[in-house]
XYZ file of C-alpha atoms in Angstrom:
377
model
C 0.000 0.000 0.000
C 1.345 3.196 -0.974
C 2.306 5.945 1.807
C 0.128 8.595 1.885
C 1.272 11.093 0.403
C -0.144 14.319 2.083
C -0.503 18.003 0.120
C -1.148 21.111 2.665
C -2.494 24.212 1.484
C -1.405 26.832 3.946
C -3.590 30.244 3.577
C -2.527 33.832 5.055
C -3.947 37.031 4.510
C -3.446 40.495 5.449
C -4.819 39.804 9.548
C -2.281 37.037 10.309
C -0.816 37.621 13.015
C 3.361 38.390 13.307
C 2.790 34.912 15.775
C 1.362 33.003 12.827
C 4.138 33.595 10.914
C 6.736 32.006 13.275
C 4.458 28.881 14.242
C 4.333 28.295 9.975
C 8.000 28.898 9.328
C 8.692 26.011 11.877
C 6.297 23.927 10.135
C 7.425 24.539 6.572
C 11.439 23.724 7.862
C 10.321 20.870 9.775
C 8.534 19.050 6.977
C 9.088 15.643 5.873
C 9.462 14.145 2.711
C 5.696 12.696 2.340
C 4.339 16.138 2.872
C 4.155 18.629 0.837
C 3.305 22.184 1.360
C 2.263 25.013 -0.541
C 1.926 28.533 1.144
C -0.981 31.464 -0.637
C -1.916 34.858 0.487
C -4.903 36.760 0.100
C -4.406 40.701 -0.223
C -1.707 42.253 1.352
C 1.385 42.144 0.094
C 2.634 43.074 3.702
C 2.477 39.286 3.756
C 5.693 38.997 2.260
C 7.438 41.432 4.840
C 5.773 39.464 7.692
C 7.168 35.776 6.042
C 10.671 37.340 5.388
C 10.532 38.452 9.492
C 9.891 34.644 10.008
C 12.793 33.569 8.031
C 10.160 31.874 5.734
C 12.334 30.665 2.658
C 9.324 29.022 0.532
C 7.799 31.571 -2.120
C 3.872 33.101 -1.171
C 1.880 32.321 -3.987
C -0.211 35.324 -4.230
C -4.294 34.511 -4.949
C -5.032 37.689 -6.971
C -8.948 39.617 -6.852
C -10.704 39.771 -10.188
C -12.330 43.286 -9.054
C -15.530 43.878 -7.017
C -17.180 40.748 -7.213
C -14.196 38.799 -5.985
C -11.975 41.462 -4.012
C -10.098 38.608 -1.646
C -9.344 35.986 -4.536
C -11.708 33.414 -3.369
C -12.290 32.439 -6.863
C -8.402 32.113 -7.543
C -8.187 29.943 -4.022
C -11.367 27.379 -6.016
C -8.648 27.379 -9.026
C -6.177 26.030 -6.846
C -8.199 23.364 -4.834
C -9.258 21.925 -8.082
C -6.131 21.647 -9.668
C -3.960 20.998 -7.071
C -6.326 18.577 -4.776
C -5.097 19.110 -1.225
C -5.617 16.821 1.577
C -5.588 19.543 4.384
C -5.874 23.175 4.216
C -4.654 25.389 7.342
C -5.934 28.637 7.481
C -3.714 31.642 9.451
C -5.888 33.960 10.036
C -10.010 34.712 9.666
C -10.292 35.485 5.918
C -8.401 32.759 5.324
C -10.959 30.909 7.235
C -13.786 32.533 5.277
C -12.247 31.731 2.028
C -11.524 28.132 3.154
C -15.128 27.174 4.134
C -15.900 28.095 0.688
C -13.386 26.568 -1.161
C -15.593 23.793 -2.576
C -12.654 21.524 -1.451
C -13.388 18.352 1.053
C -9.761 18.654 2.373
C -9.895 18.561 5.972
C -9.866 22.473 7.406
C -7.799 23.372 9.813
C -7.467 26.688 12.064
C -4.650 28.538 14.115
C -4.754 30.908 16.588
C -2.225 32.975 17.736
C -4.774 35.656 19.368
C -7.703 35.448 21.156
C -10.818 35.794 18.675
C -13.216 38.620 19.270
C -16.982 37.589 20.216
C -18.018 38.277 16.514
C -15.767 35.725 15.255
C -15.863 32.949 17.582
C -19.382 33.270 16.385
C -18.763 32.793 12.812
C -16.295 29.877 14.042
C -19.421 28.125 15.304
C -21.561 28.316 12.470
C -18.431 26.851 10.275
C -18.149 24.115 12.504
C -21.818 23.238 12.296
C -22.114 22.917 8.556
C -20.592 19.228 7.093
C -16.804 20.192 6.582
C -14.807 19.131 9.336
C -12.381 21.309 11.286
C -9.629 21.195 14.004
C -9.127 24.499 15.889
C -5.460 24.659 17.184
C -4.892 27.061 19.769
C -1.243 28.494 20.841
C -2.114 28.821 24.261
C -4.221 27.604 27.032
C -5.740 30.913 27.496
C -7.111 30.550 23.697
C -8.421 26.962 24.358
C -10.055 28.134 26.816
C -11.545 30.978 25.346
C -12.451 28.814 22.309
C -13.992 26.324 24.568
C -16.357 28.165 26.978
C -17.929 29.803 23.652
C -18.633 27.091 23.156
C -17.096 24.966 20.234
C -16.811 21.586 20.134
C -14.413 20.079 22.596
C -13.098 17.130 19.884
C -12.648 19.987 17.614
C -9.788 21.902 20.207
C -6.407 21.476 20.666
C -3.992 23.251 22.046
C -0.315 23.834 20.463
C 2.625 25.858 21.945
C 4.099 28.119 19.710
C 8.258 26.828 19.125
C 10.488 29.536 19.589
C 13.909 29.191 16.980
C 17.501 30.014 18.167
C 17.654 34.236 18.527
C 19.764 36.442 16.408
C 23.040 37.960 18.223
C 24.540 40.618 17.112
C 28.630 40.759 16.881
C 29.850 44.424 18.436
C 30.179 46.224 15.205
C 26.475 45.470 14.187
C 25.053 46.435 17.580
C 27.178 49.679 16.833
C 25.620 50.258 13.636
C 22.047 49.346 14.785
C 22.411 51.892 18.077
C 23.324 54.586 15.772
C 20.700 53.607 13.078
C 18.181 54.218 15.861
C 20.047 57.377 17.235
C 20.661 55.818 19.996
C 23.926 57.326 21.860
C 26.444 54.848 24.110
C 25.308 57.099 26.194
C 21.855 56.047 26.806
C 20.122 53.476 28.632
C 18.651 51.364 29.803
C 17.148 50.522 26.218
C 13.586 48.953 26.637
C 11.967 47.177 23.793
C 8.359 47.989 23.465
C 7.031 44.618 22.026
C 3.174 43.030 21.340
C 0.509 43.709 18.773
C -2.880 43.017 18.261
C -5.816 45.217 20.281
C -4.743 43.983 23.278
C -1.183 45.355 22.736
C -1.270 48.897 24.737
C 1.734 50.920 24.339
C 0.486 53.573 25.557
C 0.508 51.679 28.864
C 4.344 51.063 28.007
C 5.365 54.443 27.083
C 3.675 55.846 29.800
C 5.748 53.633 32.379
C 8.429 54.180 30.898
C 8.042 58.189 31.090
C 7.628 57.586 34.594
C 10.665 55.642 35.307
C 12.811 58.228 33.069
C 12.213 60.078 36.242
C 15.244 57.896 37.355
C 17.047 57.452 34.166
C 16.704 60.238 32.297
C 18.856 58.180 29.488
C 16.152 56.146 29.138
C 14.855 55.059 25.586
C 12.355 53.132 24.167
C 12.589 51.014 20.831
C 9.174 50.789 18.995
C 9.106 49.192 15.627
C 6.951 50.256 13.049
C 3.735 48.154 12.179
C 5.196 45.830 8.909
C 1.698 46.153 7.373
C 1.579 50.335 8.006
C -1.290 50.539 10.074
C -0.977 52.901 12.528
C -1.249 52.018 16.008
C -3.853 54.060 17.695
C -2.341 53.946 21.421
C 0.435 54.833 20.209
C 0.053 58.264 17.817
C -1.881 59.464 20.822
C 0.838 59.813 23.040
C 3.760 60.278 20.967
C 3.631 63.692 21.148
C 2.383 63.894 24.811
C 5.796 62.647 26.603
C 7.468 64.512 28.572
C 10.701 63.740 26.642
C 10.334 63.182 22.626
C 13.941 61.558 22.333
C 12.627 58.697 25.213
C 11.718 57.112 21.586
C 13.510 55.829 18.701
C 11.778 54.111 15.803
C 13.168 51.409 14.001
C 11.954 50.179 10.743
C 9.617 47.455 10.137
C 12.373 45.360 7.861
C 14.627 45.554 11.361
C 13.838 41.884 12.380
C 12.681 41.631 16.002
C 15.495 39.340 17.104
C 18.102 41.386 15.807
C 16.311 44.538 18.115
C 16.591 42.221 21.162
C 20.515 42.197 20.740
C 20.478 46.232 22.232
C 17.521 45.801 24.719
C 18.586 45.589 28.192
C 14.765 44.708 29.175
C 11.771 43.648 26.851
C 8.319 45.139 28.337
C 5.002 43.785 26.687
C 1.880 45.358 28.041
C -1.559 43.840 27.096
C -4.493 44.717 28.690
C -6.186 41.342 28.053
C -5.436 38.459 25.638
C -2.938 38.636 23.598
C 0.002 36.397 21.309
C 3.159 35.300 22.962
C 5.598 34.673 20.494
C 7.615 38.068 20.897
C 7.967 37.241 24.555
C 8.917 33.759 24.084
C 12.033 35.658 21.455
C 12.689 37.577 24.389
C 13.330 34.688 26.493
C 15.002 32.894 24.493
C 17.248 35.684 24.063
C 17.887 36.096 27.707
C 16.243 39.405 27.453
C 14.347 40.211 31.099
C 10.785 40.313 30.286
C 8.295 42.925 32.574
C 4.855 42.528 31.724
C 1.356 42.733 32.957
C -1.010 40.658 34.751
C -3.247 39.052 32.511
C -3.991 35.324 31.476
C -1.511 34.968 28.579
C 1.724 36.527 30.447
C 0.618 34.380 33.941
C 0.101 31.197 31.455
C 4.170 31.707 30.477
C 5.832 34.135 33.137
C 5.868 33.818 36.975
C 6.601 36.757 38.705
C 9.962 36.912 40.161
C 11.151 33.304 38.565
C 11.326 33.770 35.139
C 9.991 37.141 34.355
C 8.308 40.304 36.135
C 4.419 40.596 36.131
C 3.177 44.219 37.618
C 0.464 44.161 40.293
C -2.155 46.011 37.963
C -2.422 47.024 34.457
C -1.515 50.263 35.345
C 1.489 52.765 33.754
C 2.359 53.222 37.408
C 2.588 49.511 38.333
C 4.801 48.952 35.051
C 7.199 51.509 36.046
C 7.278 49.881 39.241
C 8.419 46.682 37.638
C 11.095 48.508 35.762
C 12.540 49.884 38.607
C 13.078 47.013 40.646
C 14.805 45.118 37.550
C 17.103 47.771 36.426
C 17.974 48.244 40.128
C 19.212 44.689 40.627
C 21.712 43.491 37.786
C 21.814 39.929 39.651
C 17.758 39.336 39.652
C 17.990 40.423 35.737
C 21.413 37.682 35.444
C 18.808 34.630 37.154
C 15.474 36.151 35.693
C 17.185 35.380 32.124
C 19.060 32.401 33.056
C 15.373 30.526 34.466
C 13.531 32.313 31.471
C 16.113 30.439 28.903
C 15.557 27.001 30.344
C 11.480 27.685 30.268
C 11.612 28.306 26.573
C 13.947 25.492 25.745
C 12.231 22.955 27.951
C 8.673 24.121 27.340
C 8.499 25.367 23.492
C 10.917 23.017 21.821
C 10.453 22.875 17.504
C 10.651 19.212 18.150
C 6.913 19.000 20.432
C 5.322 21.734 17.578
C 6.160 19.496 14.559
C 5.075 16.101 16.532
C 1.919 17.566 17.265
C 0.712 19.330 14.009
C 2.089 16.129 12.313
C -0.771 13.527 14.671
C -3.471 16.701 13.939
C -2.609 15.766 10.009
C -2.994 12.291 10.819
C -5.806 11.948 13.172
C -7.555 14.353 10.890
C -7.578 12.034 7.416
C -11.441 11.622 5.963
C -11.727 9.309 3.660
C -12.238 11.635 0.679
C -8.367 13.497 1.453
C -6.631 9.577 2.624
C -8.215 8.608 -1.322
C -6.595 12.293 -2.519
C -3.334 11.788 -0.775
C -3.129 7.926 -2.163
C -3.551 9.115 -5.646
C-alpha cells in the first residue's frame, strides 16, 4: 500500500498575526518528505514582509482579486483546490478561514490561533463548525483553548499547540554599533527597553507611559518601537507620541529591522496587554535572555511567573509597570537569574521538536476518507 502522500495548502492574509508567521515557518522547515506544502496569500502584500521576518524561505503564492465581485481571490483559491487537490488546508488567520469554508474543497480544514478571537468571530467559528466540513481548531495557548472552549465549540474539535520559539539572532559588536546609531541611539543612553506586542490587546500607551515615569530615574532612558510591517498605525500609540514629557525617550526602528536582531540592544523587553494577547515576541525575548516585565493578565501568567522567570506588575496600570522597571534595572543579579530561568522555560517548554510532533498527529488523526483517497492518488 502506498504511503500517503499528504498536500497542505497553507492560507494567510493580510490579519495574520506576526505569531502566525513564526508557528508556519517552523512547520514549513520541519517538513518531511511525504508532505508537501504550498503557502498562498490573500491581499496584502505586507504578507511577504511578515514571512521574510519569520525567516520563511518558501515563495507566497499570491491569490489575486478579479475586481468587485471577488476582491479577496476566493475564486483564484477554487482554481487552486481543483487543480492541485489538497488533503488539508490550514488557514492563518479569519479570511483565510472565510475563504476556506468556501473553497468547494473536502480537504480537511484546519485553524490557528495565535490571538484570542473577538466575540463576533468565535461566532462565525461556530456556524463553520456546524455545517458538514470538518475542522480542528489549534490554539497556541491555554488561554485561547479556553476561550475557544467556553464559547462554546466543540471540545473534539480543540487542541492546544505551543508556539516553538527558533535560536535568537546575536549581534557581533560592530552590528550592535551600527544598529544603536541607526536608531540614534547614543552609548550614552540606557537602559534601552523594547516595546514589544501587537494586536488590540497590545497597549503601548501603557508602556510608554511607564516608561516616562521611570525616566524620572534614568533620564537616558529610551524606548525602541518598531513600526507596524503592514503600516497601520497604532492608535495607542500616535496618541501619546507627542504627549511625553521627553520626545527623544523614543527611537523608531523600521519594520524590515527583524525583532530578534532589536533584542541584541535591549537591556529589558516590556510587553503590556491589557487582556489576551500572542506570545511569540515574549517567548524571542526569552530565548534571548532578554528580562521580560509585563502585565497581569492570562496569557503573560500562562508563560511568566513573577519573580522566577519574568516580572508581572500588580495592575495594568502605567504606574505599576514603572514599578516593575525599577526594581529590575535596580538589581543586575535578579535580571542575570530572571534570564538564566527564562532560557531554560523556553527550551524545555516550546521546543520545535513537540510543535512538529503535534501538528504532524493533527494531520494524521484528521484524514477523511475523501483526502486519505486524494493523498493515495
Amino acid at each position: 500500500m502506498p504511503t500517503p502522500h499528504r498536500r497542505i495548502l497553507h492560507l494567510t492574509d493580510a490579519s495574520t498575526p506576526v505569531d502566525s508567521f513564526d508557528m508556519l515557518a517552523a512547520i514549513l522547515r520541519g517538513a518531511d518528505a511525504p508532505t508537501e506544502h504550498r503557502l498562498f496569500a490573500l491581499g496584502h502584500r505586507s504578507t511577504q514582509l511578515l514571512a521574510e521576518h519569520a525567516a520563511i524561505t518558501q515563495p507566497i503564492e499570491w491569490l489575486p482579486s478579479v475586481g468587485w465581485a471577488d476582491p479577496t481571490g476566493w475564486r483564484a483559491l477554487r482554481r487552486i483546490v481543483t487543480q492541485w487537490q489538497p488533503t488539508h488546508i490550514h488557514a492563518w488567520g479569519f479570511p483565510a478561514i472565510v475563504a476556506t469554508a468556501f473553497s468547494g474543497s473536502p480537504a480537511m480544514r484546519i485553524a490557528t490561533f495565535t490571538n484570542p478571537p473577538t466575540r463576533g468571530q468565535l461566532r462565525m467559528l461556530r456556524w463553520l463548525e456546524m455545517r458538514a466540513a470538518p475542522w480542528r481548531w489549534v490554539a497556541s495557548s491555554a488561554t485561547i483553548q479556553k476561550t475557544l472552549l467556553e464559547f462554546p465549540l466543540k471540545t473534539e474539535n480543540v487542541t492546544c499547540i505551543r508556539p516553538a520559539v527558533g535560536g535568537s539572532m546575536p549581534l557581533n559588536r560592530a552590528e550592535v554599533a551600527t544598529l544603536r546609531n541607526e536608531l540614534e541611539i547614543d552609548p550614552s543612553d540606557g537602559p534601552i527597553l523594547l516595546l514589544g506586542g501587537e494586536g488590540p490587546a497590545a497597549r503601548h500607551d501603557f508602556g510608554l507611559w511607564a516608561a516616562a515615569i521611570f525616566q524620572q530615574l534614568f533620564p537616558r532612558t529610551r524606548v525602541i518601537v518598531r513600526e507596524d510591517p503592514r503600516g497601520c498605525p497604532d492608535s495607542g500609540l500616535d496618541r501619546f507620541l507627542n504627549a511625553l514629557p521627553e520626545e527623544h525617550i523614543i527611537a523608531v526602528a523600521r519594520p524590515e529591522l527583524p525583532f530578534r536582531q532589536l533584542l541584541s540592544i535591549a537591556d529589558a523587553f516590556l510587553l503590556t496587554p491589557d487582556h489576551g494577547c500572542g506570545t511569540g515576541s515574549l517567548l524571542h525575548a526569552m530565548a534571548a535572555g532578554v528580562p521580560v516585565v509585563g502585565t497581569p493578565v492570562p496569557c503573560m501568567a500562562e508563560i511568566i511567573q513573577d519573580g522566577e522567570n519574568g516580572l508581572l506588575a500588580e495592575s495594568v496600570a502605567p504606574r505599576a509597570i514603572a514599578a516593575k522597571l525599577e526594581l529590575l534595572l535596580n538589581d543586575a543579579t535578579m535580571q542575570n537569574a530572571l534570564s538564566a530561568r527564562a532560557r531554560v522555560r523556553v527550551e524545555s517548554s516550546f521546543p520545535t521538536s513537540r510543535l512538529l510532533e503535534e501538528y504532524a498527529r493533527i494531520h494524521a488523526d484528521s484524514e477523511t476518507p475523501t483526502n486519505a483517497a486524494i493523498a493515495a492518488t
